[in-house]
XYZ file of C-alpha atoms in Angstrom:
559
model
C 26.725 -46.246 -1.491
C 29.739 -45.230 0.576
C 28.017 -41.914 1.482
C 24.929 -43.824 2.576
C 27.034 -46.167 4.724
C 28.831 -43.255 6.356
C 25.515 -41.615 7.114
C 24.088 -44.770 8.673
C 27.282 -45.172 10.707
C 26.868 -41.532 11.836
C 30.360 -40.693 10.630
C 28.945 -37.754 8.711
C 27.954 -35.220 11.312
C 24.303 -34.335 11.733
C 23.504 -31.646 14.285
C 20.343 -32.258 16.267
C 19.264 -28.758 17.252
C 16.779 -29.947 19.853
C 19.344 -32.023 21.764
C 22.057 -29.434 21.165
C 19.906 -26.650 22.578
C 18.864 -28.697 25.608
C 22.499 -29.570 26.324
C 23.536 -25.925 26.129
C 20.696 -24.928 28.411
C 21.496 -27.675 30.940
C 25.133 -26.603 30.805
C 24.134 -23.133 31.954
C 21.929 -24.509 34.689
C 18.768 -23.108 33.110
C 15.325 -24.552 32.535
C 13.851 -25.734 29.217
C 12.828 -22.207 28.221
C 16.013 -20.508 29.349
C 16.977 -17.283 27.608
C 20.398 -16.290 26.316
C 22.478 -13.805 28.266
C 20.426 -10.653 28.777
C 21.372 -8.459 25.871
C 17.921 -7.705 24.541
C 14.601 -6.474 25.862
C 10.960 -7.486 25.679
C 10.516 -11.228 25.187
C 14.302 -11.696 25.094
C 15.359 -10.214 28.414
C 13.137 -8.438 30.911
C 10.182 -9.522 28.779
C 7.851 -6.588 29.055
C 10.404 -3.784 29.046
C 9.089 -0.941 26.932
C 11.403 1.698 25.560
C 14.409 0.248 27.356
C 16.647 0.630 24.349
C 15.799 4.319 24.161
C 16.735 4.694 27.818
C 20.095 3.044 27.201
C 19.394 0.071 29.429
C 21.885 -2.692 28.678
C 20.845 -5.262 31.250
C 17.484 -6.484 32.448
C 16.125 -3.009 33.065
C 12.844 -2.051 34.665
C 9.433 -3.388 33.783
C 6.935 -1.041 32.112
C 5.032 1.208 34.511
C 2.191 -0.706 36.055
C -1.206 0.447 34.884
C -4.068 0.988 37.220
C -6.664 -1.610 36.145
C -9.523 0.299 34.589
C -12.931 -0.217 36.217
C -14.615 -3.371 34.975
C -17.322 -5.463 36.601
C -16.370 -7.867 39.359
C -16.528 -11.547 38.451
C -14.933 -14.600 39.996
C -12.680 -14.008 42.971
C -9.618 -15.553 41.346
C -8.381 -16.205 37.807
C -8.610 -19.678 36.289
C -5.643 -22.034 36.561
C -2.947 -21.849 33.949
C -2.803 -18.067 33.492
C 0.449 -17.118 31.817
C 1.306 -20.753 31.177
C 4.793 -21.018 29.707
C 5.006 -23.482 26.865
C 8.255 -25.423 26.707
C 10.466 -24.659 23.728
C 12.078 -27.579 22.011
C 9.769 -30.162 23.557
C 9.456 -33.388 21.609
C 8.183 -32.914 18.069
C 7.734 -29.144 18.366
C 10.839 -27.853 16.690
C 13.147 -28.625 13.800
C 14.543 -32.067 14.569
C 17.983 -31.507 13.108
C 19.886 -29.328 10.737
C 23.537 -28.550 10.403
C 25.018 -25.341 11.779
C 23.327 -23.168 9.186
C 25.113 -19.901 8.650
C 27.552 -20.594 11.472
C 31.129 -21.285 10.440
C 31.517 -25.001 9.842
C 27.971 -25.514 8.618
C 26.491 -24.748 5.225
C 25.098 -21.175 5.072
C 21.388 -20.749 4.704
C 19.871 -18.946 1.718
C 19.305 -15.240 2.116
C 15.516 -15.665 2.316
C 15.716 -17.412 5.697
C 18.791 -16.144 7.543
C 19.878 -17.918 10.736
C 16.546 -19.593 11.430
C 14.935 -22.992 11.330
C 11.742 -21.605 9.822
C 12.737 -22.688 6.303
C 13.451 -26.263 7.370
C 11.120 -28.871 8.779
C 13.095 -31.602 10.519
C 15.474 -32.541 7.689
C 19.036 -33.568 8.546
C 21.992 -31.858 6.926
C 25.671 -32.627 7.300
C 28.558 -30.240 7.823
C 30.644 -29.300 4.801
C 32.198 -32.485 3.399
C 35.504 -30.767 2.575
C 36.901 -31.990 5.896
C 36.044 -35.638 5.252
C 39.029 -37.912 4.621
C 37.158 -41.035 3.467
C 38.397 -41.986 -0.050
C 35.002 -42.070 -1.738
C 33.994 -38.652 -0.389
C 37.373 -37.181 -1.355
C 37.102 -38.757 -4.806
C 33.648 -37.237 -5.314
C 34.912 -33.755 -4.437
C 37.868 -34.201 -6.809
C 35.660 -35.306 -9.703
C 33.264 -32.408 -9.173
C 36.090 -29.854 -8.987
C 38.508 -31.164 -11.619
C 36.189 -32.708 -14.221
C 32.616 -31.538 -13.714
C 33.401 -27.854 -12.971
C 35.240 -27.144 -16.291
C 32.446 -28.822 -18.261
C 29.792 -26.895 -16.310
C 31.647 -23.623 -16.852
C 31.745 -24.240 -20.593
C 28.046 -25.160 -20.771
C 26.829 -22.199 -18.729
C 29.424 -19.686 -19.984
C 30.111 -18.711 -16.361
C 33.673 -18.567 -15.069
C 33.585 -20.723 -11.951
C 36.138 -20.529 -9.158
C 38.119 -23.674 -8.130
C 36.132 -23.987 -4.889
C 33.054 -25.939 -3.957
C 30.559 -26.135 -1.091
C 29.470 -29.724 -0.567
C 27.154 -31.311 1.992
C 24.757 -34.209 2.424
C 21.012 -33.918 3.147
C 18.630 -36.588 4.373
C 14.856 -36.133 4.059
C 12.422 -38.550 5.666
C 8.644 -38.627 6.181
C 7.171 -35.074 6.427
C 10.570 -33.371 5.943
C 10.461 -30.286 3.724
C 12.641 -27.364 2.622
C 10.466 -24.333 1.916
C 10.729 -21.691 -0.791
C 14.048 -19.807 -1.009
C 16.391 -18.507 -3.722
C 19.823 -19.863 -2.615
C 21.356 -16.414 -3.073
C 24.437 -15.854 -0.958
C 27.474 -13.861 -1.978
C 29.457 -15.645 -4.666
C 27.098 -18.561 -5.338
C 26.566 -19.045 -9.092
C 25.565 -22.661 -9.743
C 23.611 -24.954 -7.393
C 23.640 -28.709 -7.918
C 22.042 -31.822 -6.379
C 23.224 -35.417 -6.843
C 20.450 -37.849 -5.872
C 21.219 -41.087 -3.995
C 17.646 -42.321 -3.663
C 15.892 -45.682 -4.036
C 13.299 -46.022 -6.816
C 11.222 -42.870 -6.419
C 7.763 -41.786 -7.594
C 6.112 -38.375 -7.634
C 3.623 -39.679 -5.065
C 6.543 -40.077 -2.630
C 6.898 -36.287 -2.481
C 10.352 -34.747 -2.101
C 10.267 -33.173 -5.572
C 12.444 -30.208 -6.460
C 9.861 -27.516 -7.253
C 10.833 -24.494 -9.340
C 8.855 -21.228 -9.101
C 7.984 -18.509 -11.560
C 8.509 -14.899 -10.444
C 6.505 -11.684 -10.762
C 7.532 -8.159 -11.762
C 8.785 -7.524 -8.219
C 11.147 -10.543 -8.378
C 8.934 -12.429 -5.908
C 7.969 -16.109 -6.342
C 4.504 -16.820 -7.728
C 3.772 -20.507 -8.223
C 5.421 -23.841 -8.950
C 5.939 -24.231 -12.701
C 8.083 -27.385 -12.781
C 8.605 -30.322 -10.409
C 11.591 -32.657 -10.771
C 11.285 -36.159 -9.300
C 14.531 -37.445 -7.695
C 16.221 -40.334 -9.490
C 19.196 -42.499 -8.470
C 22.565 -41.189 -9.730
C 20.992 -38.207 -11.486
C 22.352 -34.689 -11.093
C 20.352 -31.466 -11.318
C 21.931 -28.019 -11.546
C 20.614 -24.470 -11.995
C 21.977 -20.949 -11.973
C 21.604 -19.045 -8.709
C 19.963 -15.713 -9.443
C 17.466 -13.244 -7.978
C 14.652 -15.413 -9.409
C 15.999 -18.928 -8.643
C 13.191 -19.675 -6.183
C 12.723 -23.350 -5.406
C 11.698 -25.746 -2.656
C 11.894 -29.423 -1.749
C 8.303 -30.550 -1.317
C 7.244 -32.560 1.709
C 8.351 -36.201 1.681
C 5.201 -38.340 1.835
C 6.745 -41.816 1.892
C 7.089 -43.425 5.316
C 9.501 -46.094 4.068
C 11.898 -44.264 1.738
C 14.751 -41.879 2.507
C 15.579 -39.008 0.153
C 19.365 -38.833 0.408
C 21.362 -36.385 -1.704
C 24.710 -34.642 -1.998
C 24.362 -30.991 -2.911
C 26.323 -27.771 -3.014
C 27.342 -24.686 -4.937
C 30.053 -23.504 -7.298
C 31.154 -19.899 -6.904
C 31.865 -17.192 -9.428
C 31.515 -13.472 -10.207
C 28.498 -11.966 -8.401
C 25.330 -11.152 -10.334
C 23.824 -7.667 -10.184
C 20.665 -7.766 -8.121
C 17.687 -5.477 -8.716
C 16.596 -3.197 -5.869
C 15.052 -5.206 -3.078
C 11.274 -5.104 -3.157
C 9.521 -4.117 0.057
C 5.898 -5.183 0.164
C 3.320 -2.799 1.541
C 2.382 -3.642 5.147
C -1.193 -4.370 6.102
C -2.961 -1.093 6.965
C -3.180 -0.229 10.647
C -6.225 1.383 12.180
C -7.155 2.909 15.540
C -9.798 1.333 17.727
C -13.447 1.194 16.693
C -15.774 3.001 19.143
C -17.623 0.341 21.122
C -18.706 0.705 24.724
C -18.202 -1.730 27.582
C -21.245 -3.859 26.700
C -19.267 -5.621 23.969
C -17.006 -7.074 26.667
C -19.931 -8.481 28.657
C -21.374 -10.015 25.484
C -18.234 -11.911 24.524
C -15.785 -12.472 27.377
C -15.766 -15.025 30.176
C -16.705 -12.939 33.272
C -13.637 -14.160 35.176
C -11.452 -11.942 32.989
C -13.546 -8.876 33.832
C -12.707 -9.219 37.508
C -10.185 -6.567 38.531
C -8.328 -8.924 40.853
C -7.840 -11.321 37.942
C -6.653 -8.488 35.725
C -4.144 -7.332 38.322
C -2.710 -10.849 38.583
C -2.560 -11.230 34.812
C -0.778 -7.887 34.486
C 1.758 -8.741 37.182
C 2.621 -11.995 35.467
C 2.699 -10.397 32.026
C 5.119 -7.708 33.196
C 7.445 -10.458 34.367
C 7.149 -12.777 31.343
C 5.914 -10.636 28.432
C 3.425 -13.383 27.560
C 0.244 -14.899 28.910
C -2.200 -17.585 27.820
C -5.851 -17.047 28.765
C -7.968 -20.194 28.547
C -11.751 -20.250 27.970
C -11.580 -16.592 26.992
C -14.936 -16.340 25.204
C -18.223 -17.314 26.737
C -18.946 -20.902 25.780
C -22.069 -20.102 23.745
C -20.277 -17.345 21.805
C -17.321 -19.574 21.033
C -19.636 -22.305 19.781
C -21.354 -19.869 17.409
C -17.999 -18.677 16.057
C -16.808 -22.249 15.406
C -20.045 -23.185 13.634
C -19.803 -20.110 11.430
C -16.187 -20.869 10.470
C -17.229 -24.229 9.021
C -19.623 -22.636 6.517
C -18.658 -23.188 2.903
C -19.731 -19.761 1.641
C -16.758 -17.990 3.287
C -14.255 -16.865 0.649
C -10.642 -17.608 1.491
C -7.670 -16.110 -0.348
C -4.198 -17.637 -0.344
C -1.678 -15.115 1.012
C 1.941 -15.167 -0.123
C 4.521 -14.810 -1.518
C 5.699 -18.351 -0.725
C 9.215 -17.252 0.328
C 7.532 -15.396 3.223
C 4.194 -17.034 3.972
C 1.513 -19.394 2.753
C -1.893 -19.465 4.439
C -5.491 -18.475 3.714
C -7.122 -15.263 4.884
C -10.875 -14.636 4.961
C -12.459 -11.954 2.801
C -14.385 -9.958 5.384
C -17.232 -9.180 3.008
C -18.057 -12.892 2.729
C -18.222 -13.520 6.489
C -21.437 -14.228 8.383
C -22.465 -11.601 10.928
C -21.112 -13.449 13.961
C -17.586 -13.462 12.491
C -17.802 -9.834 11.409
C -18.852 -8.971 14.949
C -15.948 -11.003 16.310
C -13.469 -9.022 14.201
C -15.090 -5.806 15.416
C -14.647 -7.034 18.980
C -10.884 -7.353 18.511
C -10.779 -3.819 17.081
C -13.051 -2.303 19.728
C -12.088 0.511 22.051
C -13.263 -1.522 25.025
C -10.840 -4.341 24.186
C -7.972 -1.854 23.770
C -8.678 -0.775 27.349
C -8.906 -4.360 28.594
C -5.595 -5.226 26.929
C -4.082 -2.233 28.705
C -5.251 -3.788 31.966
C -3.867 -7.212 31.055
C -0.446 -5.993 29.907
C 0.332 -2.591 31.420
C 0.876 -1.245 27.890
C -0.558 2.120 26.876
C -3.076 0.926 24.289
C -5.529 3.759 24.917
C -4.711 7.442 25.193
C -6.508 7.644 28.542
C -4.684 4.653 29.981
C -2.265 5.822 32.645
C 1.458 5.740 31.899
C 2.655 7.466 35.084
C 4.693 5.098 37.178
C 4.461 7.037 40.423
C 1.667 5.912 42.686
C -0.012 3.602 40.236
C 0.765 0.381 42.093
C -0.838 1.668 45.239
C -3.961 2.859 43.497
C -4.268 -0.423 41.589
C -3.910 -2.408 44.802
C -6.442 -0.214 46.579
C -8.901 -0.543 43.717
C -8.505 -4.322 43.495
C -8.737 -4.723 47.257
C -11.813 -2.535 47.506
C -13.644 -4.446 44.799
C -12.698 -7.828 46.227
C -13.852 -6.899 49.710
C -17.187 -5.711 48.388
C -17.643 -8.969 46.523
C -16.898 -10.926 49.684
C -19.459 -8.886 51.596
C -22.051 -9.861 49.037
C -22.791 -6.331 47.892
C -24.565 -6.371 44.561
C -23.894 -2.758 43.686
C -20.199 -3.320 42.904
C -20.887 -4.740 39.477
C -23.197 -1.878 38.569
C -20.750 0.679 39.981
C -17.920 -0.652 37.837
C -20.128 -0.802 34.752
C -20.984 2.836 35.357
C -17.363 3.819 35.894
C -16.241 2.177 32.672
C -19.167 3.639 30.755
C -18.304 7.131 32.005
C -14.653 6.507 31.187
C -15.478 5.616 27.599
C -17.840 8.575 27.263
C -15.044 10.846 28.511
C -12.760 9.400 25.849
C -15.125 10.567 23.106
C -14.560 14.218 23.974
C -10.892 14.128 24.947
C -8.250 15.384 22.510
C -5.545 12.868 21.696
C -2.069 13.084 20.285
C -2.302 11.761 16.727
C 1.395 10.860 16.741
C 0.855 8.307 19.508
C -2.594 6.895 18.803
C -2.591 3.144 19.528
C -3.405 1.101 16.425
C -3.963 -2.497 15.427
C -3.908 -4.702 12.363
C -5.486 -8.130 12.110
C -6.993 -10.852 9.986
C -8.879 -14.129 10.216
C -6.604 -16.945 9.021
C -7.161 -20.572 8.040
C -4.400 -23.143 8.546
C -4.119 -26.575 6.931
C -1.568 -28.928 5.377
C 1.030 -26.919 3.460
C 0.549 -23.634 5.363
C 3.394 -21.782 7.096
C 5.119 -18.443 7.594
C 8.861 -17.817 7.334
C 11.357 -15.481 8.907
C 12.806 -13.416 6.067
C 15.406 -10.687 5.698
C 12.886 -7.935 4.928
C 10.745 -8.683 7.979
C 10.022 -5.529 9.954
C 10.733 -5.691 13.669
C 9.359 -3.297 16.268
C 7.797 -3.280 19.710
C 4.329 -4.809 19.430
C 1.740 -6.914 21.228
C 0.746 -10.081 19.361
C -2.735 -11.487 19.956
C -3.781 -14.926 18.742
C -7.188 -16.470 19.380
C -7.662 -20.073 18.218
C -10.689 -21.991 16.955
C -11.161 -25.559 15.664
C -8.074 -26.921 17.437
C -9.695 -29.849 19.187
C -7.422 -32.936 18.980
C -4.705 -30.866 17.268
C -1.310 -32.490 17.837
C 1.892 -30.441 18.000
C 3.483 -32.982 15.618
C 1.239 -31.565 12.892
C 2.996 -28.173 13.063
C 1.007 -24.936 13.037
C 2.509 -23.616 16.280
C 4.021 -20.122 16.472
C 7.707 -19.956 17.372
C 9.469 -16.878 18.710
C 13.228 -16.683 18.202
C 16.009 -14.178 18.841
C 17.243 -12.388 15.749
C 20.531 -13.932 14.638
C 20.304 -16.847 17.082
C 19.069 -20.430 16.818
C 17.466 -20.788 20.232
C 13.706 -20.752 20.435
C 12.360 -18.416 23.107
C 8.707 -19.366 23.163
C 6.243 -21.720 21.473
C 2.535 -20.933 21.260
C 0.498 -24.029 20.446
C -3.033 -23.640 19.050
C -5.697 -24.485 21.636
C -9.449 -24.020 21.463
C -10.895 -20.808 22.939
C -7.510 -19.621 24.165
C -6.184 -16.087 23.858
C -2.394 -15.811 23.591
C -0.715 -12.454 24.230
C 3.004 -12.006 23.514
C 4.925 -8.733 23.726
C 7.941 -8.756 21.422
C 10.728 -6.267 20.883
C 12.932 -5.333 17.939
C 15.214 -8.320 18.437
C 12.446 -10.936 18.371
C 11.142 -12.689 15.242
C 8.334 -15.191 14.832
C 7.140 -17.810 12.355
C 4.383 -20.412 12.111
C 5.726 -23.935 11.662
C 4.878 -25.730 8.412
C 1.778 -27.923 8.787
C 2.755 -31.357 7.558
C 1.012 -34.412 6.125
C 0.311 -35.847 9.575
C -2.342 -33.152 10.022
C -4.665 -35.114 7.709
C -5.343 -37.319 10.735
C -7.222 -34.342 12.171
C -9.553 -34.353 9.162
C -10.509 -37.972 9.869
C -11.729 -36.974 13.340
C -13.307 -33.689 12.213
C -14.630 -34.023 8.638
C -15.659 -30.352 8.444
C -12.280 -29.050 9.505
C -9.054 -29.737 7.604
C -7.022 -27.625 10.042
C -7.811 -24.763 12.388
C -8.449 -21.016 12.383
C -7.075 -18.086 14.307
C -7.864 -14.416 14.748
C -4.422 -12.842 14.512
C -3.970 -9.223 15.612
C -1.013 -6.981 16.392
C -1.414 -3.937 18.637
C 0.925 -0.951 18.683
C 1.184 1.663 21.428
């Protein structure tokens, strides 16, 4: 009761990351998406800097060499509004509401499966370590746990426990969750939770879920769920297979309050860390320019639009292209995604990700064709135009003189369009067609062949991805194309967050939006995760009975 009173009186510190981040940003005189001091490249610093680390650039550095936009048919004279729209990080309801200094000195360290990130948490509140509290009831609790409970626990478990304890308080409310992790951190041997909850049912959520593990010491599925109960204490040994989670709290009225921590002891030998095989990468699929005309809004095939997109992308390392597909094509894709005969497979393990991926063999033709579009040679070339990256071996990478030629080309095409000449479109079609035909006979360096990897994903309540300590980081272009997002609210989750490795600040948020193509260039110091989709998302199902969430075509392109 005393702990509950202290919490309500806000005497036990709870760190609100959103407010904390905004205050730090305002203190530096930066905007809502301000970046930390320029120590990184790509999305972190210059945002578009390729190979800067190899050149030894320590500051902002130079942008990647500007590509000459490859010849594509002229369309509208100017790009649509909102190109390269920057989405505010830490806007209301879009980030973890509060958690306490995880892994940073005075706070309680995070488990090893989610180091220094908020990806594992969803809005729960956690106090600082209670060892500094002087209130008599808190001090008495620590003394009882150390002097009376620890010797008994050591005898029961046959583990010699040190006379130290980590102790903190956690408060879970509606839709709060703590995702799958193993609690392993050097010296931790026994984890415990003392529940201070009102009468609690399984239907209220907030259960402590324990996972089984496979032969690779990776979590498989929940095998036991413990319902919180007032004045009950749960403990378990921390080990390489002690995977667990706190399931989403579903009660809008009740608060799941607990005191938890760890006892320390001799470290346990850990088996070699398992590294899962990455998804196979593949070079582009030979498709000529006609595939672009069949799928893409003509405004994005205009060279003036491409030049503007590239200029903005070089400055920001991200862009957001609305109404990317032709309306009729997008409608066909959405209708096909709602078909029940598509086979979806849950992709894990749950300490890294949880979402559904489509089995390509079960897809209707329109969706197979859409996947082929994202793998097509023509799109590789178009992405080179949008970003200035070398995603095709014939795309220019010479910095000298390219800006002038690009400007001349864009100006020439625009002037012809203004004069009403009808041959410009045909000329550019012919140029691109010849360019692609030339590519078929040109030798290419196999060590630098651009590749991609992608999948069609389905997102609904309970889906997420996590930042984890085996996550590979390298220079890459992320592409996300969203479907079925009408009336999707950011409070549901499902947005993609980009963060700096080892830092808490969020660099960029990409919210799902219908028929929008998001492009983000990240470097080796940038990580990403998809926020857990919570129980509020079921409101979307009421408005759209055939759609419990949304879908995205997720691809990564490598130079």
